[in-house]
């Protein structure tokens, strides 16, 4: 702008600015206009109309403010010449990259220099790293009598500004501050301390601060009840206490807050009912924004809320509210946003009852207990709907036709309903729609062959859709059509970053064009189809891939070495194909791998040593292949391992003894840590829209092969069955106290069942069948109260089967094939009620008596038969009979030993 009454800014001020510019790094040439004599025409400079003095310097990076990208921002050192601009009233250097390193030579004096800007009224340095600042900041700013606004968000400050008496607005959000020594002045109107470390109650906000109009304390650690001193804040317009730990009922402090417009108490632990209009909101007729979401509120939604004349937004989602939606709320003429999902609301609702909500833009009623009906002929009065979420609402019938007129619709969620009929391909033509979830319905028909619009998310899984997979002309972040009836080949190109096509009838090969510039996957799930051919080496070019599932197809050939280039890979599932060769050594590069399953293939060789270096592995599936050698001890280095499946191979040798190193199977705290990690890493979201990808694995659990599609972090499983393992079961197995299932069946294990197995108190399934185990079944196993499946059949076990608790539920098949094993359920003889209970001496005596009597009677019968038969068929019969029971053999030789003195005249 050219000022008609001046010739330009003073020469000294121009030189100050040029010197300041000399210390900056300007990658985008933003200050290229800083040349010539008249600095009032330079970018970011504003001068006084008459004098020409520089009164405003605004170099705020608005692009970085919006997108948080600083690679194009100004950086470098802030030279002290800037502070010679003594007429400067407005200074904004926010969202640039003046980090601590680059400005540290001058930062210590920054607070001292700034006091020279005596005309300064507005100071903003948001996101400029000032973590090295000291008390000079407070001293310097306190001398600026005209300073009215300070904006230092995300600056990492540790200093306060309690002495700046002229302040009207103070923004110190996300700076890591605590509440000590804070004393806002009475003139303060706007205070933002959100995203800091304030804890305890709100005592650091003095009750005298009654002039505050806008107060933001969100994202702190405030706790206890909401203090009643807010009753004094009679000028309060906007109050945000969300994302804290406030508890108790919502107090009646709103009654005198006649200026209150926006109230946000979301993400706390508030309980009790929402108080009625009269006792809480009183004459608060200006209230237009209410957010009480994600608390623990109960009871009904008060009718009075719908009577607020200016109500525009009501968010009560994720509480425990019950009852019906008040009629008054459905007739609130200014209401734009109504979010009630994830509660226990009941009754029925026809969308036609919302015809008075002419301004409605967002409606979310998902996950409640009421039903929603939509007339096929209904035409709504609102025409600017942006978000509609009616998941799990038992909507029946055809797809709602009224949506074809909602040209502002951005996201639509009608998942988990009973919608039938053909898929409405006109959805692709809604100009604003970019998030669509219609999963778990009964939609039929095919999709358009080409989707030319850009979408963020399309979720159509679990329907009855058929035809071919569409091709995309624009980018799509998430596309899921799993569990439908799609057929044909995969599209040669796709712009979807997360591409999920599991459980369809797709055939053909994986296109070699995948993972080119047009298809850079993060998630690729093609499992449970009929895809053949080899795994393309090009998949190794998807550098950002984290999840690759090709399980249960007809893939052949070897696992490509190039998959080792996927260093960010967390899940690699190749289960159930016809892959051959060995596991490529390049997989060692995938250090973040958590799930590795190549089970049910034809992979051979020893288990590779490098697997022991994949320390993040939670699931290792190598079952049903041709692996040889021993069970390697280096697998015990996998401290996070929760599922180990080496079954149905040709492994030999003994079971390693140092099982206690498998910490995730041993220590309870490991489960808690992993469960926390699951919350953080198992899902992605776009605003309130989200999706979850679960790891999948097929296991032999409780006597049958079952697919586990939701592998919870607390599940623990070890399967070494159907190999050639020998030796004893190590007693260290009793250290694995978190195991839910253990299978050592169909091997050549001998010795006894360790008593320490009784320590596995979480065990639900135990299979030791088909070995050469001997001795008694340890009575400690009776204490495994979660045990639902037990199989010790086809061994050489002996003695009486333990009785009581879970053992009373097992059938004879659990113990069959052990000739020396007896007692219920193998025999009809029963025990006294409560037999086998801990500490029952009488029952223990009875057990010993039964065992002695049963063995004695059997001994007598078979001895008589053997002696009689020995005269007719010879001594071989006796040997055969005695070979049938070890105890009888012992009794026989003991009997012979007692006859020796009489037969040979030896002294007894």
PDB file of C-alpha atoms in Angstrom, residues 406-666:
ATOM      1  CA  UNK A 406     -28.341 -34.313   0.521  1.00  0.00           C
ATOM      2  CA  UNK A 407     -25.642 -32.732  -1.607  1.00  0.00           C
ATOM      3  CA  UNK A 408     -23.708 -31.472   1.451  1.00  0.00           C
ATOM      4  CA  UNK A 409     -23.366 -34.943   2.965  1.00  0.00           C
ATOM      5  CA  UNK A 410     -19.731 -35.628   3.944  1.00  0.00           C
ATOM      6  CA  UNK A 411     -19.949 -38.828   5.994  1.00  0.00           C
ATOM      7  CA  UNK A 412     -22.629 -41.504   6.144  1.00  0.00           C
ATOM      8  CA  UNK A 413     -22.718 -44.484   8.521  1.00  0.00           C
ATOM      9  CA  UNK A 414     -25.628 -46.920   8.218  1.00  0.00           C
ATOM     10  CA  UNK A 415     -23.631 -49.996   9.209  1.00  0.00           C
ATOM     11  CA  UNK A 416     -25.008 -52.937  11.222  1.00  0.00           C
ATOM     12  CA  UNK A 417     -28.606 -52.575  10.042  1.00  0.00           C
ATOM     13  CA  UNK A 418     -30.998 -54.669   7.941  1.00  0.00           C
ATOM     14  CA  UNK A 419     -31.006 -52.642   4.751  1.00  0.00           C
ATOM     15  CA  UNK A 420     -31.826 -54.722   1.663  1.00  0.00           C
ATOM     16  CA  UNK A 421     -32.012 -54.212  -2.061  1.00  0.00           C
ATOM     17  CA  UNK A 422     -29.468 -53.083  -4.588  1.00  0.00           C
ATOM     18  CA  UNK A 423     -26.540 -50.898  -3.729  1.00  0.00           C
ATOM     19  CA  UNK A 424     -27.348 -47.267  -4.683  1.00  0.00           C
ATOM     20  CA  UNK A 425     -24.578 -46.304  -7.084  1.00  0.00           C
ATOM     21  CA  UNK A 426     -25.833 -42.723  -7.056  1.00  0.00           C
ATOM     22  CA  UNK A 427     -23.896 -42.385  -3.778  1.00  0.00           C
ATOM     23  CA  UNK A 428     -20.708 -41.979  -5.825  1.00  0.00           C
ATOM     24  CA  UNK A 429     -22.193 -38.820  -7.342  1.00  0.00           C
ATOM     25  CA  UNK A 430     -22.898 -36.971  -4.080  1.00  0.00           C
ATOM     26  CA  UNK A 431     -20.354 -34.157  -4.466  1.00  0.00           C
ATOM     27  CA  UNK A 432     -19.236 -33.824  -0.816  1.00  0.00           C
ATOM     28  CA  UNK A 433     -19.399 -37.468   0.329  1.00  0.00           C
ATOM     29  CA  UNK A 434     -15.982 -38.857   1.271  1.00  0.00           C
ATOM     30  CA  UNK A 435     -16.654 -41.273   4.178  1.00  0.00           C
ATOM     31  CA  UNK A 436     -19.134 -44.118   3.684  1.00  0.00           C
ATOM     32  CA  UNK A 437     -19.845 -47.122   5.931  1.00  0.00           C
ATOM     33  CA  UNK A 438     -22.618 -49.560   4.976  1.00  0.00           C
ATOM     34  CA  UNK A 439     -21.055 -52.720   6.407  1.00  0.00           C
ATOM     35  CA  UNK A 440     -23.097 -55.540   7.920  1.00  0.00           C
ATOM     36  CA  UNK A 441     -26.248 -55.090   5.876  1.00  0.00           C
ATOM     37  CA  UNK A 442     -27.854 -57.170   3.124  1.00  0.00           C
ATOM     38  CA  UNK A 443     -27.132 -55.015   0.101  1.00  0.00           C
ATOM     39  CA  UNK A 444     -26.939 -56.786  -3.243  1.00  0.00           C
ATOM     40  CA  UNK A 445     -25.967 -55.967  -6.790  1.00  0.00           C
ATOM     41  CA  UNK A 446     -22.687 -54.646  -8.103  1.00  0.00           C
ATOM     42  CA  UNK A 447     -20.669 -51.467  -7.767  1.00  0.00           C
ATOM     43  CA  UNK A 448     -19.890 -49.009 -10.538  1.00  0.00           C
ATOM     44  CA  UNK A 449     -16.958 -50.252 -12.585  1.00  0.00           C
ATOM     45  CA  UNK A 450     -15.102 -46.993 -12.086  1.00  0.00           C
ATOM     46  CA  UNK A 451     -15.077 -44.695  -9.040  1.00  0.00           C
ATOM     47  CA  UNK A 452     -13.813 -41.378 -10.321  1.00  0.00           C
ATOM     48  CA  UNK A 453     -14.299 -39.282  -7.165  1.00  0.00           C
ATOM     49  CA  UNK A 454     -11.869 -38.967  -4.285  1.00  0.00           C
ATOM     50  CA  UNK A 455     -12.919 -40.708  -1.056  1.00  0.00           C
ATOM     51  CA  UNK A 456     -11.306 -41.063   2.345  1.00  0.00           C
ATOM     52  CA  UNK A 457     -13.120 -44.188   3.502  1.00  0.00           C
ATOM     53  CA  UNK A 458     -15.495 -46.740   1.943  1.00  0.00           C
ATOM     54  CA  UNK A 459     -16.530 -49.686   4.132  1.00  0.00           C
ATOM     55  CA  UNK A 460     -18.948 -52.166   2.504  1.00  0.00           C
ATOM     56  CA  UNK A 461     -17.857 -55.393   4.171  1.00  0.00           C
ATOM     57  CA  UNK A 462     -20.302 -58.181   5.091  1.00  0.00           C
ATOM     58  CA  UNK A 463     -22.978 -57.617   2.470  1.00  0.00           C
ATOM     59  CA  UNK A 464     -24.070 -59.640  -0.578  1.00  0.00           C
ATOM     60  CA  UNK A 465     -22.387 -57.541  -3.227  1.00  0.00           C
ATOM     61  CA  UNK A 466     -21.059 -59.215  -6.351  1.00  0.00           C
ATOM     62  CA  UNK A 467     -19.467 -58.479  -9.677  1.00  0.00           C
ATOM     63  CA  UNK A 468     -15.973 -57.122 -10.141  1.00  0.00           C
ATOM     64  CA  UNK A 469     -13.897 -54.850  -7.933  1.00  0.00           C
ATOM     65  CA  UNK A 470     -14.108 -51.266  -9.237  1.00  0.00           C
ATOM     66  CA  UNK A 471     -11.067 -49.341 -10.331  1.00  0.00           C
ATOM     67  CA  UNK A 472     -10.268 -45.924  -8.878  1.00  0.00           C
ATOM     68  CA  UNK A 473      -9.311 -42.794 -10.736  1.00  0.00           C
ATOM     69  CA  UNK A 474      -8.617 -40.770  -7.618  1.00  0.00           C
ATOM     70  CA  UNK A 475      -7.042 -41.472  -4.246  1.00  0.00           C
ATOM     71  CA  UNK A 476      -8.879 -43.380  -1.527  1.00  0.00           C
ATOM     72  CA  UNK A 477      -7.426 -43.921   1.906  1.00  0.00           C
ATOM     73  CA  UNK A 478      -9.503 -46.914   3.030  1.00  0.00           C
ATOM     74  CA  UNK A 479     -11.520 -49.386   0.919  1.00  0.00           C
ATOM     75  CA  UNK A 480     -13.024 -52.519   2.515  1.00  0.00           C
ATOM     76  CA  UNK A 481     -15.368 -54.898   0.663  1.00  0.00           C
ATOM     77  CA  UNK A 482     -14.416 -58.018   2.616  1.00  0.00           C
ATOM     78  CA  UNK A 483     -16.937 -60.844   3.061  1.00  0.00           C
ATOM     79  CA  UNK A 484     -19.004 -60.294  -0.064  1.00  0.00           C
ATOM     80  CA  UNK A 485     -19.355 -62.265  -3.313  1.00  0.00           C
ATOM     81  CA  UNK A 486     -17.049 -60.306  -5.594  1.00  0.00           C
ATOM     82  CA  UNK A 487     -15.401 -62.352  -8.327  1.00  0.00           C
ATOM     83  CA  UNK A 488     -13.019 -61.944 -11.212  1.00  0.00           C
ATOM     84  CA  UNK A 489      -9.525 -60.580 -11.178  1.00  0.00           C
ATOM     85  CA  UNK A 490      -7.991 -57.830  -9.111  1.00  0.00           C
ATOM     86  CA  UNK A 491      -7.883 -54.380 -10.749  1.00  0.00           C
ATOM     87  CA  UNK A 492      -4.541 -53.647 -12.360  1.00  0.00           C
ATOM     88  CA  UNK A 493      -4.311 -50.276 -10.646  1.00  0.00           C
ATOM     89  CA  UNK A 494      -5.783 -48.888  -7.467  1.00  0.00           C
ATOM     90  CA  UNK A 495      -5.279 -45.672  -5.579  1.00  0.00           C
ATOM     91  CA  UNK A 496      -6.471 -47.138  -2.273  1.00  0.00           C
ATOM     92  CA  UNK A 497      -3.838 -47.013   0.458  1.00  0.00           C
ATOM     93  CA  UNK A 498      -5.710 -49.516   2.626  1.00  0.00           C
ATOM     94  CA  UNK A 499      -7.193 -52.234   0.387  1.00  0.00           C
ATOM     95  CA  UNK A 500      -9.201 -55.020   2.065  1.00  0.00           C
ATOM     96  CA  UNK A 501     -10.828 -57.701  -0.124  1.00  0.00           C
ATOM     97  CA  UNK A 502     -10.805 -60.717   2.201  1.00  0.00           C
ATOM     98  CA  UNK A 503     -13.401 -63.536   1.937  1.00  0.00           C
ATOM     99  CA  UNK A 504     -14.609 -63.083  -1.615  1.00  0.00           C
ATOM    100  CA  UNK A 505     -14.338 -65.263  -4.733  1.00  0.00           C
ATOM    101  CA  UNK A 506     -11.554 -63.357  -6.418  1.00  0.00           C
ATOM    102  CA  UNK A 507      -9.273 -65.261  -8.758  1.00  0.00           C
ATOM    103  CA  UNK A 508      -6.365 -64.595 -11.060  1.00  0.00           C
ATOM    104  CA  UNK A 509      -2.981 -63.336  -9.952  1.00  0.00           C
ATOM    105  CA  UNK A 510      -1.794 -60.382  -7.895  1.00  0.00           C
ATOM    106  CA  UNK A 511      -1.045 -57.708 -10.527  1.00  0.00           C
ATOM    107  CA  UNK A 512       2.651 -56.873 -10.854  1.00  0.00           C
ATOM    108  CA  UNK A 513       1.558 -53.222 -11.035  1.00  0.00           C
ATOM    109  CA  UNK A 514       0.730 -53.268  -7.321  1.00  0.00           C
ATOM    110  CA  UNK A 515       3.086 -51.101  -5.293  1.00  0.00           C
ATOM    111  CA  UNK A 516       3.974 -48.865  -8.188  1.00  0.00           C
ATOM    112  CA  UNK A 517       3.560 -45.113  -8.007  1.00  0.00           C
ATOM    113  CA  UNK A 518      -0.216 -45.479  -8.325  1.00  0.00           C
ATOM    114  CA  UNK A 519      -0.669 -47.964  -5.484  1.00  0.00           C
ATOM    115  CA  UNK A 520       1.345 -47.483  -2.346  1.00  0.00           C
ATOM    116  CA  UNK A 521      -0.378 -49.657   0.229  1.00  0.00           C
ATOM    117  CA  UNK A 522      -0.342 -49.332   3.992  1.00  0.00           C
ATOM    118  CA  UNK A 523      -2.732 -52.276   4.454  1.00  0.00           C
ATOM    119  CA  UNK A 524      -3.281 -55.014   1.850  1.00  0.00           C
ATOM    120  CA  UNK A 525      -5.642 -57.871   2.762  1.00  0.00           C
ATOM    121  CA  UNK A 526      -6.409 -60.365  -0.023  1.00  0.00           C
ATOM    122  CA  UNK A 527      -6.891 -63.345   2.282  1.00  0.00           C
ATOM    123  CA  UNK A 528      -9.416 -66.157   1.799  1.00  0.00           C
ATOM    124  CA  UNK A 529      -9.908 -65.877  -1.949  1.00  0.00           C
ATOM    125  CA  UNK A 530      -8.831 -68.049  -4.889  1.00  0.00           C
ATOM    126  CA  UNK A 531      -5.826 -65.986  -5.936  1.00  0.00           C
ATOM    127  CA  UNK A 532      -3.098 -68.023  -7.592  1.00  0.00           C
ATOM    128  CA  UNK A 533       0.369 -67.476  -9.007  1.00  0.00           C
ATOM    129  CA  UNK A 534       3.354 -66.167  -7.118  1.00  0.00           C
ATOM    130  CA  UNK A 535       3.793 -63.305  -4.685  1.00  0.00           C
ATOM    131  CA  UNK A 536       5.025 -60.369  -6.816  1.00  0.00           C
ATOM    132  CA  UNK A 537       8.428 -59.040  -5.863  1.00  0.00           C
ATOM    133  CA  UNK A 538       7.000 -55.551  -6.447  1.00  0.00           C
ATOM    134  CA  UNK A 539       5.155 -55.752  -3.129  1.00  0.00           C
ATOM    135  CA  UNK A 540       8.534 -55.049  -1.560  1.00  0.00           C
ATOM    136  CA  UNK A 541       8.346 -51.549  -3.028  1.00  0.00           C
ATOM    137  CA  UNK A 542       5.440 -50.498  -0.765  1.00  0.00           C
ATOM    138  CA  UNK A 543       7.731 -48.860   1.768  1.00  0.00           C
ATOM    139  CA  UNK A 544       4.882 -47.687   3.980  1.00  0.00           C
ATOM    140  CA  UNK A 545       3.151 -51.066   4.278  1.00  0.00           C
ATOM    141  CA  UNK A 546       2.353 -52.179   7.817  1.00  0.00           C
ATOM    142  CA  UNK A 547      -0.147 -55.018   7.224  1.00  0.00           C
ATOM    143  CA  UNK A 548       0.053 -57.722   4.516  1.00  0.00           C
ATOM    144  CA  UNK A 549      -2.374 -60.647   4.611  1.00  0.00           C
ATOM    145  CA  UNK A 550      -2.407 -63.117   1.690  1.00  0.00           C
ATOM    146  CA  UNK A 551      -3.566 -66.117   3.748  1.00  0.00           C
ATOM    147  CA  UNK A 552      -5.715 -68.968   2.426  1.00  0.00           C
ATOM    148  CA  UNK A 553      -5.261 -68.552  -1.292  1.00  0.00           C
ATOM    149  CA  UNK A 554      -3.499 -70.736  -3.887  1.00  0.00           C
ATOM    150  CA  UNK A 555      -0.189 -68.895  -4.050  1.00  0.00           C
ATOM    151  CA  UNK A 556       2.873 -70.883  -5.035  1.00  0.00           C
ATOM    152  CA  UNK A 557       6.601 -70.386  -5.428  1.00  0.00           C
ATOM    153  CA  UNK A 558       8.919 -68.928  -2.840  1.00  0.00           C
ATOM    154  CA  UNK A 559       8.516 -65.997  -0.480  1.00  0.00           C
ATOM    155  CA  UNK A 560      10.205 -63.075  -2.271  1.00  0.00           C
ATOM    156  CA  UNK A 561      13.373 -61.682  -0.724  1.00  0.00           C
ATOM    157  CA  UNK A 562      12.021 -58.221  -1.537  1.00  0.00           C
ATOM    158  CA  UNK A 563       9.457 -58.453   1.281  1.00  0.00           C
ATOM    159  CA  UNK A 564      12.383 -57.761   3.575  1.00  0.00           C
ATOM    160  CA  UNK A 565      12.346 -54.196   2.257  1.00  0.00           C
ATOM    161  CA  UNK A 566       9.109 -53.578   4.150  1.00  0.00           C
ATOM    162  CA  UNK A 567      10.898 -52.387   7.265  1.00  0.00           C
ATOM    163  CA  UNK A 568       7.703 -50.933   8.773  1.00  0.00           C
ATOM    164  CA  UNK A 569       5.760 -54.179   8.423  1.00  0.00           C
ATOM    165  CA  UNK A 570       3.925 -55.259  11.568  1.00  0.00           C
ATOM    166  CA  UNK A 571       1.822 -58.150  10.232  1.00  0.00           C
ATOM    167  CA  UNK A 572       2.846 -60.687   7.559  1.00  0.00           C
ATOM    168  CA  UNK A 573       0.304 -63.491   7.150  1.00  0.00           C
ATOM    169  CA  UNK A 574       0.899 -66.050   4.373  1.00  0.00           C
ATOM    170  CA  UNK A 575      -0.945 -68.927   6.053  1.00  0.00           C
ATOM    171  CA  UNK A 576      -2.666 -71.629   3.991  1.00  0.00           C
ATOM    172  CA  UNK A 577      -1.015 -71.403   0.573  1.00  0.00           C
ATOM    173  CA  UNK A 578       1.364 -73.679  -1.354  1.00  0.00           C
ATOM    174  CA  UNK A 579       4.534 -71.688  -0.784  1.00  0.00           C
ATOM    175  CA  UNK A 580       7.814 -73.562  -0.970  1.00  0.00           C
ATOM    176  CA  UNK A 581      11.478 -73.051  -0.269  1.00  0.00           C
ATOM    177  CA  UNK A 582      12.790 -71.424   2.864  1.00  0.00           C
ATOM    178  CA  UNK A 583      12.011 -68.254   4.790  1.00  0.00           C
ATOM    179  CA  UNK A 584      14.138 -65.495   3.191  1.00  0.00           C
ATOM    180  CA  UNK A 585      16.813 -64.073   5.439  1.00  0.00           C
ATOM    181  CA  UNK A 586      15.803 -60.535   4.422  1.00  0.00           C
ATOM    182  CA  UNK A 587      12.839 -60.777   6.810  1.00  0.00           C
ATOM    183  CA  UNK A 588      15.305 -59.865   9.569  1.00  0.00           C
ATOM    184  CA  UNK A 589      15.008 -56.276   8.295  1.00  0.00           C
ATOM    185  CA  UNK A 590      11.361 -56.191   9.392  1.00  0.00           C
ATOM    186  CA  UNK A 591      12.306 -55.387  12.961  1.00  0.00           C
ATOM    187  CA  UNK A 592       8.831 -54.120  13.868  1.00  0.00           C
ATOM    188  CA  UNK A 593       7.142 -57.385  12.875  1.00  0.00           C
ATOM    189  CA  UNK A 594       4.555 -58.445  15.455  1.00  0.00           C
ATOM    190  CA  UNK A 595       2.675 -61.154  13.530  1.00  0.00           C
ATOM    191  CA  UNK A 596       4.480 -63.663  11.284  1.00  0.00           C
ATOM    192  CA  UNK A 597       2.400 -66.623  10.093  1.00  0.00           C
ATOM    193  CA  UNK A 598       3.508 -68.924   7.259  1.00  0.00           C
ATOM    194  CA  UNK A 599       1.618 -71.961   8.542  1.00  0.00           C
ATOM    195  CA  UNK A 600       0.086 -74.615   6.235  1.00  0.00           C
ATOM    196  CA  UNK A 601       2.563 -74.259   3.389  1.00  0.00           C
ATOM    197  CA  UNK A 602       5.453 -76.428   2.198  1.00  0.00           C
ATOM    198  CA  UNK A 603       8.332 -74.443   3.629  1.00  0.00           C
ATOM    199  CA  UNK A 604      11.336 -76.518   4.653  1.00  0.00           C
ATOM    200  CA  UNK A 605      14.690 -76.385   6.380  1.00  0.00           C
ATOM    201  CA  UNK A 606      15.537 -75.451   9.926  1.00  0.00           C
ATOM    202  CA  UNK A 607      13.777 -72.632  11.722  1.00  0.00           C
ATOM    203  CA  UNK A 608      15.938 -69.619  10.774  1.00  0.00           C
ATOM    204  CA  UNK A 609      18.176 -68.179  13.469  1.00  0.00           C
ATOM    205  CA  UNK A 610      17.243 -64.584  12.578  1.00  0.00           C
ATOM    206  CA  UNK A 611      13.687 -65.111  13.841  1.00  0.00           C
ATOM    207  CA  UNK A 612      15.146 -64.825  17.324  1.00  0.00           C
ATOM    208  CA  UNK A 613      16.098 -61.230  16.454  1.00  0.00           C
ATOM    209  CA  UNK A 614      12.507 -60.179  15.750  1.00  0.00           C
ATOM    210  CA  UNK A 615      12.005 -59.075  19.335  1.00  0.00           C
ATOM    211  CA  UNK A 616       8.563 -57.505  18.746  1.00  0.00           C
ATOM    212  CA  UNK A 617       6.934 -60.748  17.626  1.00  0.00           C
ATOM    213  CA  UNK A 618       3.647 -61.506  19.380  1.00  0.00           C
ATOM    214  CA  UNK A 619       2.466 -64.275  17.051  1.00  0.00           C
ATOM    215  CA  UNK A 620       4.738 -66.830  15.363  1.00  0.00           C
ATOM    216  CA  UNK A 621       2.972 -69.416  13.201  1.00  0.00           C
ATOM    217  CA  UNK A 622       5.135 -72.022  11.458  1.00  0.00           C
ATOM    218  CA  UNK A 623       2.692 -74.945  11.685  1.00  0.00           C
ATOM    219  CA  UNK A 624       2.034 -77.580   9.009  1.00  0.00           C
ATOM    220  CA  UNK A 625       5.221 -77.181   7.010  1.00  0.00           C
ATOM    221  CA  UNK A 626       8.368 -79.275   6.575  1.00  0.00           C
ATOM    222  CA  UNK A 627      10.606 -77.728   9.191  1.00  0.00           C
ATOM    223  CA  UNK A 628      13.303 -79.996  10.594  1.00  0.00           C
ATOM    224  CA  UNK A 629      15.879 -79.839  13.353  1.00  0.00           C
ATOM    225  CA  UNK A 630      15.218 -78.991  16.966  1.00  0.00           C
ATOM    226  CA  UNK A 631      13.013 -76.448  18.679  1.00  0.00           C
ATOM    227  CA  UNK A 632      15.644 -73.691  18.790  1.00  0.00           C
ATOM    228  CA  UNK A 633      16.507 -72.063  22.084  1.00  0.00           C
ATOM    229  CA  UNK A 634      16.755 -68.655  20.401  1.00  0.00           C
ATOM    230  CA  UNK A 635      12.943 -68.576  20.209  1.00  0.00           C
ATOM    231  CA  UNK A 636      13.061 -67.997  23.967  1.00  0.00           C
ATOM    232  CA  UNK A 637      14.497 -64.545  23.211  1.00  0.00           C
ATOM    233  CA  UNK A 638      11.074 -63.464  21.905  1.00  0.00           C
ATOM    234  CA  UNK A 639       9.969 -61.829  25.132  1.00  0.00           C
ATOM    235  CA  UNK A 640       6.682 -60.478  23.698  1.00  0.00           C
ATOM    236  CA  UNK A 641       5.581 -63.799  22.194  1.00  0.00           C
ATOM    237  CA  UNK A 642       2.009 -64.710  23.063  1.00  0.00           C
ATOM    238  CA  UNK A 643       1.311 -67.372  20.403  1.00  0.00           C
ATOM    239  CA  UNK A 644       3.868 -69.992  19.355  1.00  0.00           C
ATOM    240  CA  UNK A 645       2.664 -72.623  16.869  1.00  0.00           C
ATOM    241  CA  UNK A 646       5.265 -75.112  15.566  1.00  0.00           C
ATOM    242  CA  UNK A 647       2.857 -78.023  15.203  1.00  0.00           C
ATOM    243  CA  UNK A 648       2.714 -80.564  12.334  1.00  0.00           C
ATOM    244  CA  UNK A 649       6.366 -80.411  11.309  1.00  0.00           C
ATOM    245  CA  UNK A 650       9.347 -82.772  11.583  1.00  0.00           C
ATOM    246  CA  UNK A 651      11.014 -81.229  14.612  1.00  0.00           C
ATOM    247  CA  UNK A 652      12.956 -83.504  16.938  1.00  0.00           C
ATOM    248  CA  UNK A 653      14.970 -83.315  20.128  1.00  0.00           C
ATOM    249  CA  UNK A 654      13.695 -82.067  23.450  1.00  0.00           C
ATOM    250  CA  UNK A 655      11.593 -79.131  24.541  1.00  0.00           C
ATOM    251  CA  UNK A 656      13.865 -76.261  25.671  1.00  0.00           C
ATOM    252  CA  UNK A 657      13.932 -75.827  29.426  1.00  0.00           C
ATOM    253  CA  UNK A 658      14.326 -72.054  29.772  1.00  0.00           C
ATOM    254  CA  UNK A 659      10.658 -71.427  29.065  1.00  0.00           C
ATOM    255  CA  UNK A 660      10.566 -68.797  31.799  1.00  0.00           C
ATOM    256  CA  UNK A 661      12.229 -66.362  29.359  1.00  0.00           C
ATOM    257  CA  UNK A 662       8.968 -66.090  27.438  1.00  0.00           C
ATOM    258  CA  UNK A 663       7.997 -63.178  29.649  1.00  0.00           C
ATOM    259  CA  UNK A 664       4.679 -62.420  27.939  1.00  0.00           C
ATOM    260  CA  UNK A 665       3.556 -65.930  28.886  1.00  0.00           C
ATOM    261  CA  UNK A 666       4.909 -65.567  32.424  1.00  0.00           C
TER     262      UNK A 666
END
